[in-house]
Coordinates of N, CA and C in Angstrom, one line a residue:
X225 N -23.8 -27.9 32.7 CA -25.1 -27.9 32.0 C -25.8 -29.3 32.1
X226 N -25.2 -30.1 32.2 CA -25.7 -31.9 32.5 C -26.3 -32.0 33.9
X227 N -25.5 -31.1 34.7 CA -26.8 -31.4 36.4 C -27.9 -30.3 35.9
X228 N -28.1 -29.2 35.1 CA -28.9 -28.6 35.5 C -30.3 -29.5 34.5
X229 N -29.7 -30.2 33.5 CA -30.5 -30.7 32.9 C -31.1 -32.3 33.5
X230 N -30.0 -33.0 34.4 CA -30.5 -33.9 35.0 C -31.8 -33.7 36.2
X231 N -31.3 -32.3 36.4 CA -32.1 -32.1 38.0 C -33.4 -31.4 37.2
X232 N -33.3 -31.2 36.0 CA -35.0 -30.8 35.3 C -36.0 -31.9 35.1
X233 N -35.1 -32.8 34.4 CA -35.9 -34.1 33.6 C -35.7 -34.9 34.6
X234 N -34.9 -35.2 35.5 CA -35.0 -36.5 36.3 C -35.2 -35.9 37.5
X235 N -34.9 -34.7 38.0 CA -35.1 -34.6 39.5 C -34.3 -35.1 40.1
X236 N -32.9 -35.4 39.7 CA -31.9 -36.0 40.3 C -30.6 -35.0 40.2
X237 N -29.8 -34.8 41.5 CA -28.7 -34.3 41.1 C -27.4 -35.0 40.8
X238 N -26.8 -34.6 40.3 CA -25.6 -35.5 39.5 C -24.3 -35.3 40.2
X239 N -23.3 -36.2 40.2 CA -22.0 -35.7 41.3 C -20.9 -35.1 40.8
X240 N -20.7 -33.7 41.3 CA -19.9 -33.0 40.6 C -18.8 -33.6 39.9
X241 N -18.5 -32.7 38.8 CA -17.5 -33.4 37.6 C -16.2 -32.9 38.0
X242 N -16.4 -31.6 38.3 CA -15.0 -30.5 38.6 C -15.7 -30.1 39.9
X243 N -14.3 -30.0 41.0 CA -14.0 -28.8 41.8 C -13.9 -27.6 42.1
X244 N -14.5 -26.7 41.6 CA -13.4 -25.6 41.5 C -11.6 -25.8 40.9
X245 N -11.6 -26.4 39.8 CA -10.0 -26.8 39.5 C -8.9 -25.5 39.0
X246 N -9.6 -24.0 39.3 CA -9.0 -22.8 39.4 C -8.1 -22.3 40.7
X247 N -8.9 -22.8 41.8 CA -8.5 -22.5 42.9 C -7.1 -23.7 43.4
X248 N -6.7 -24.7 42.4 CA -5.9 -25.5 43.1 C -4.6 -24.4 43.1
X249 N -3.4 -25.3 44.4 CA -2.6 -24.5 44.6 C -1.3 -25.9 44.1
X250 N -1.5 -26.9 43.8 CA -0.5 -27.8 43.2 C -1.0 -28.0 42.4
X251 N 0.1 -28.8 41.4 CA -0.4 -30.1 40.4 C -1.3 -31.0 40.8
X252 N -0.5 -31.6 41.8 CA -1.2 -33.1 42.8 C -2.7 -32.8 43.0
X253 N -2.9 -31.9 43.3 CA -4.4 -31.4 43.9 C -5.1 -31.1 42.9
X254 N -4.5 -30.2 41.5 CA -5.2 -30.0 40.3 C -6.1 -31.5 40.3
X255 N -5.0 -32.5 39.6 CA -5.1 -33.6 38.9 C -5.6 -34.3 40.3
X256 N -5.4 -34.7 41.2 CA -5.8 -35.4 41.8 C -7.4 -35.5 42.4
X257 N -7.5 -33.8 43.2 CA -8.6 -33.7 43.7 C -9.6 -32.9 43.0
X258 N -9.2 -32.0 41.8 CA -10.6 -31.2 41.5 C -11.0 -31.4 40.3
X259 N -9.9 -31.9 39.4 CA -10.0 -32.0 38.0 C -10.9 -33.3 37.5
X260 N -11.7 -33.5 36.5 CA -13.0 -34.5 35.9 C -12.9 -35.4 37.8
X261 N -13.8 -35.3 38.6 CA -14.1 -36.0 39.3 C -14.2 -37.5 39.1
X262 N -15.5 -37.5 38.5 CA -16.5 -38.7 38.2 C -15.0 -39.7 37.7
X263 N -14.5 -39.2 36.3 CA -13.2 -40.2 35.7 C -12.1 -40.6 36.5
X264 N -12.3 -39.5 37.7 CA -10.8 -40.5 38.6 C -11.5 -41.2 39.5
X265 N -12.5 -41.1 40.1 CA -13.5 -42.1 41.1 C -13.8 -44.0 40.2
X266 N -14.4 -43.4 38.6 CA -14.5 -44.8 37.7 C -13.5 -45.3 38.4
X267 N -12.3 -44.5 37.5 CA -11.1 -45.1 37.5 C -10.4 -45.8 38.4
X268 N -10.7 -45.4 39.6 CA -10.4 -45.5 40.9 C -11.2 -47.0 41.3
X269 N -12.2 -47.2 41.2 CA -13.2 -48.1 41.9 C -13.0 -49.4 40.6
X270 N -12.7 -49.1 39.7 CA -12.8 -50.3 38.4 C -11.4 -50.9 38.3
X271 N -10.2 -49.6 38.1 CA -9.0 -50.3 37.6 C -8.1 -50.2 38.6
X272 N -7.7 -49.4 39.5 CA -6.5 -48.8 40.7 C -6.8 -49.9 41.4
X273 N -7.8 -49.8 42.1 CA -8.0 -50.6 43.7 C -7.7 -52.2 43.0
X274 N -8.6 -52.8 42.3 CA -8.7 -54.1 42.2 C -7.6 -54.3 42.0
X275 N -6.7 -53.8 40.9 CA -5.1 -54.2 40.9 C -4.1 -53.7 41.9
X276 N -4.3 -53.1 42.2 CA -3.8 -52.9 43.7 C -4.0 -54.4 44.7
X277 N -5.0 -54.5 44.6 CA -5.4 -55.7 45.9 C -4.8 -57.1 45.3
X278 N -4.5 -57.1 43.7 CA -4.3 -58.1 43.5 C -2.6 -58.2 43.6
X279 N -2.0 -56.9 43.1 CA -0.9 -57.1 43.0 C 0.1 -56.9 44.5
X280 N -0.3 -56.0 45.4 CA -0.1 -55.8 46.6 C 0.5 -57.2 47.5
X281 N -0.2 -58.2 47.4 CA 0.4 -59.2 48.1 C 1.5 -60.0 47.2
X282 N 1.2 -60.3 46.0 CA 2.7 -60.8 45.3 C 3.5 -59.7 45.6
X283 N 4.0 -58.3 45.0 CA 4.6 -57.5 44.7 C 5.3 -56.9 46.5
X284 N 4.4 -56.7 47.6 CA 5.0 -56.1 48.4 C 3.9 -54.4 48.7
X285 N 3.8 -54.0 49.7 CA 3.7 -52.7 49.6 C 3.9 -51.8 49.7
X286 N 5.0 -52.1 49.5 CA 6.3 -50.6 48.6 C 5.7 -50.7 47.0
X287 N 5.5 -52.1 46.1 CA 6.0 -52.0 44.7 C 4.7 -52.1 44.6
X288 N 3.3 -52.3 45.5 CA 1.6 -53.1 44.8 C 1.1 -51.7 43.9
X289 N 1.6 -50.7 44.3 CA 0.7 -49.8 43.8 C 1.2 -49.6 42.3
X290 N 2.4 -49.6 42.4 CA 2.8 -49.4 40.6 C 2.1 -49.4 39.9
X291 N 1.5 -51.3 39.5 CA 1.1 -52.0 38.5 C -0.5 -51.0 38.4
X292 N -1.4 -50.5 39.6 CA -2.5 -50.0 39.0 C -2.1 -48.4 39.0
X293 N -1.5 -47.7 39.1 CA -1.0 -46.7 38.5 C -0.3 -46.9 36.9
X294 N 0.2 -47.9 36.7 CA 0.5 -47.7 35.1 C -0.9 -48.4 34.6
X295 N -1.5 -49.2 35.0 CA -2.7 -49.6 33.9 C -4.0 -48.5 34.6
X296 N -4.2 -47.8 35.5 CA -5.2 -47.1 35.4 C -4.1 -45.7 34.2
X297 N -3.6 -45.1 34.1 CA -3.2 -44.8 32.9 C -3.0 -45.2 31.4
X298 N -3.0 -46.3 31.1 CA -2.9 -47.1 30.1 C -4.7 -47.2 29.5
X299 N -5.5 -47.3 30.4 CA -7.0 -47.3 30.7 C -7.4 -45.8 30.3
X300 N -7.1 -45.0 30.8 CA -7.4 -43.4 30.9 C -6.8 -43.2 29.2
X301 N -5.8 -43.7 28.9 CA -5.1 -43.1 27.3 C -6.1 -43.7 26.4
X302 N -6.6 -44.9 26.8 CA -7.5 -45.9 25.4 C -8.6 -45.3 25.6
X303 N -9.4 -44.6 27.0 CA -10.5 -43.7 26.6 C -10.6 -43.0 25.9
X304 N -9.2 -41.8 26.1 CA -9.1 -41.0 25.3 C -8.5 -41.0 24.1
X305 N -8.1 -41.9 23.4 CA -7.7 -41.9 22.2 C -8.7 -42.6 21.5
X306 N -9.6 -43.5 21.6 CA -10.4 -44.1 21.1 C -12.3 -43.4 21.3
X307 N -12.0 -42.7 22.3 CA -13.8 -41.2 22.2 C -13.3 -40.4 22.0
X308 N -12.1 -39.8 22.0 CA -12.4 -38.5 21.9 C -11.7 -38.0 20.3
X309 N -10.8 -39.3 20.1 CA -10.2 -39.0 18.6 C -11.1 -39.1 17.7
X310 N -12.0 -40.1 18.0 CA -12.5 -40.5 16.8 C -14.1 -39.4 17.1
X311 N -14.5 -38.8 17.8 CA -16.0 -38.0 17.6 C -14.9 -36.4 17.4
X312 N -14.4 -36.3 17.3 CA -13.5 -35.5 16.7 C -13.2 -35.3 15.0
X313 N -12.4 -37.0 15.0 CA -12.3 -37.0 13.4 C -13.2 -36.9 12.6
X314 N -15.0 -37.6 13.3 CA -16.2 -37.9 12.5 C -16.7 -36.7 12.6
X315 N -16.3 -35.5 13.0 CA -17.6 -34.3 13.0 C -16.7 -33.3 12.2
X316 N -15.6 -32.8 13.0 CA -14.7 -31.7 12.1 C -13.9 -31.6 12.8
X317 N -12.5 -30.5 12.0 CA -10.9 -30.8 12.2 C -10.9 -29.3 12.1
X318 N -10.2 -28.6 13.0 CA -9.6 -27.5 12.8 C -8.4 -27.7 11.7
X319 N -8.2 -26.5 11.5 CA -6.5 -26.0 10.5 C -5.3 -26.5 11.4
X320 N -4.5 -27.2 10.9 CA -3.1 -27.9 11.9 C -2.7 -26.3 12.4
X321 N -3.1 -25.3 11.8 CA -1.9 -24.4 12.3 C -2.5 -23.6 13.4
X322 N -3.9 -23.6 13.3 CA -4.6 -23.1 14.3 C -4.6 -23.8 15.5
X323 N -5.0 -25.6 15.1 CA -4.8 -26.6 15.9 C -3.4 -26.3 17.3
X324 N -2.5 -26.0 16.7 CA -1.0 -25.3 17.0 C -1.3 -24.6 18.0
X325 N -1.5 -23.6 17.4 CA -1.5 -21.9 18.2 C -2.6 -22.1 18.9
X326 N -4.1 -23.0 19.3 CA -4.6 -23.3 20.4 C -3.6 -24.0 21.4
X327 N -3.2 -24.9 21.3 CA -2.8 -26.0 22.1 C -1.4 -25.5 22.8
X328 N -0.5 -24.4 22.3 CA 0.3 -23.7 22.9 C -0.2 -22.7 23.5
X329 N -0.9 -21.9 23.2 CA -2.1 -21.1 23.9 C -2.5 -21.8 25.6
X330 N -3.1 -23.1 25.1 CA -3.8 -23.6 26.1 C -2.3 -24.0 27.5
X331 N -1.3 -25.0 26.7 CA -0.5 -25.1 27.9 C 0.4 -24.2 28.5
X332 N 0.1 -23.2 27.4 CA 1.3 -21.9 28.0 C 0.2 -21.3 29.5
X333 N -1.0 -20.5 29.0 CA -1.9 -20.5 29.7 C -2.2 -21.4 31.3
X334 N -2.0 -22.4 31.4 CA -2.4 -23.4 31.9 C -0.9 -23.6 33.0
X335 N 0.4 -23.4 32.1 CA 1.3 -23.5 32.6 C 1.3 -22.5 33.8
X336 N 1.2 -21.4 32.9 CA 0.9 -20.2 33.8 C 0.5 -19.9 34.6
X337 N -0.8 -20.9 34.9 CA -1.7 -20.3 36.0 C -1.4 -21.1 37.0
X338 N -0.5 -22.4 36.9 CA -0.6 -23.8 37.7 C 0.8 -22.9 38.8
X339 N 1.6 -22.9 37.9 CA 2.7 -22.7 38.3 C 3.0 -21.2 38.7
X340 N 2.7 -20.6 38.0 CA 3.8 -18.6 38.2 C 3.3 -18.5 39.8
X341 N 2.4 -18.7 40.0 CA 1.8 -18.3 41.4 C 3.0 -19.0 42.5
X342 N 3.0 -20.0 42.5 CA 3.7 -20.8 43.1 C 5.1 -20.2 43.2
X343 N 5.6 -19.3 42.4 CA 7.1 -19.4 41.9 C 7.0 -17.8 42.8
X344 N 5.8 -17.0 42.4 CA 6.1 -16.2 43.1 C 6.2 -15.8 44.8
X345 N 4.9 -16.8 44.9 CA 5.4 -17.0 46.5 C 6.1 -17.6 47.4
X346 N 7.4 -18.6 46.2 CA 8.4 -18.5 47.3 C 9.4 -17.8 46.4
X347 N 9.4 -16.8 45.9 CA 10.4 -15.7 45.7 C 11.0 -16.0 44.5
X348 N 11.0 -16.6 43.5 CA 12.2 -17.4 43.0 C 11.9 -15.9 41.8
X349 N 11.2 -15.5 41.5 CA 11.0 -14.3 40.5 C 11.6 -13.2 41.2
X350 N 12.0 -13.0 42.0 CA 13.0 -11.9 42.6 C 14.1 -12.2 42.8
X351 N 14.3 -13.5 42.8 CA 15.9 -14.4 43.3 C 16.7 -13.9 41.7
X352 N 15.9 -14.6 40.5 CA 16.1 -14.8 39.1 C 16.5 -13.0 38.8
X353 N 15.5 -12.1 39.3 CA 15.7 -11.1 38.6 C 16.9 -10.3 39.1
X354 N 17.5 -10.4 40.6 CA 18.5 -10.3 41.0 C 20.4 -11.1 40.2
X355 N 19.7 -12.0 40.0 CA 20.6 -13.0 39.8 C 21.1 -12.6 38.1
X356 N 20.2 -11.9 37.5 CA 20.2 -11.4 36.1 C 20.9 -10.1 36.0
X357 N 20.6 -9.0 37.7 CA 21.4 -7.9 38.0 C 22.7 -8.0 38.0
X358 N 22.8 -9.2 38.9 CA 24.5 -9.4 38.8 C 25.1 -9.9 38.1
X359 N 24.5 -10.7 36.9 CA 25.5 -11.3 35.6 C 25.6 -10.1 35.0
X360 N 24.5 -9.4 35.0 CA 24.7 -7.8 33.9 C 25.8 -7.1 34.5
X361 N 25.7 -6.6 35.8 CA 27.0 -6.0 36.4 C 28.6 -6.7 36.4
X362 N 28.3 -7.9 35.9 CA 29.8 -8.7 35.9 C 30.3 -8.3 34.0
X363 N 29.2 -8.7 33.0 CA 29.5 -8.6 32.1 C 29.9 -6.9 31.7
X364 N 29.4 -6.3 32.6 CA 29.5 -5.0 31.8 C 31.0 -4.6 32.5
X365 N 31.3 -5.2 33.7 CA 32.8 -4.8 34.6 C 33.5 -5.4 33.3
X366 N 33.4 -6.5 32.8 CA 34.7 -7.3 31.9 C 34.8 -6.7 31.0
X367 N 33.4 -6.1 30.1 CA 33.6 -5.5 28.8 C 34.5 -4.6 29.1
X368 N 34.3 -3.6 30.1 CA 34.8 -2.2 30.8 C 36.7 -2.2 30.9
X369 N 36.5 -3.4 31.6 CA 38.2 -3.9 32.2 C 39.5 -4.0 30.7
X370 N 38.0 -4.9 29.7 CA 38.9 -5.0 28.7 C 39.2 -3.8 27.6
X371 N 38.4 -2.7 27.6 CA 39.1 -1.4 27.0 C 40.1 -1.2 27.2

């Protein structure tokens, strides 16, 4: 809704935020390539690189990248715990219990979608359901054996 409104009043288009982040087929790709654009490019151009370049030559470049991987996350937590908690707490609060049953909702969901696909195309849902045939056929021979 922000490009269609940028490209009304300014005549400008804006750079996409999201990917298509439905279509990913990993995590890495979720998060990496389709998910909030704009916040991993910031992030990218402000806090990763520069500490990167700085730490890269003391540390080695096996170890340079660490340091801006933990502080562009360190960076990304204080955004979000400092905008989004607090225009949260100052407007309104869901019920904790509802709060709950979204947020399990959302990662079960989410879980779901990232992963089951994955699981089914390399078989592991037919391996498991096999693998469940034959504990059942062993438990039921012992119960049997032991009459």
């Amino acid at each position: 809704m922000s490009g269609v409104m940028a490209r009304t009043i300014l005549g400008q288009d804006l750079a996409p935020l999201f990917d298509e982040p439905y279509l990913s087929t990993s995590l890495q790709q979720f998060w990496g390539r389709r998910w909030n654009l704009m916040v991993n490019s910031i992030l990218r151009s402000t806090v990763y690189d520069p500490v990167c370049r700085i730490s890269t030559p003391v540390l080695g470049k096996k170890l340079g990248t660490l340091p801006g991987v933990f502080l562009t996350f360190v960076v990304s937590g204080l955004m979000h715990e400092g905008v989004i908690k607090k225009s949260v707490n100052n407007r309104w609060r869901l019920n904790k219990w509802v709060s709950r049953i979204l947020t399990l909702g959302f990662i079960s969901g989410t879980g779901f979608w990232l992963f089951f696909p994955q699981l089914i195309r390399n078989g592991v849902d037919l391996k498991a359901i096999s693998e469940y045939g034959i504990m059942l056929e062993f438990v039921k021979n012992k119960l049997h054996v032991g009459r």
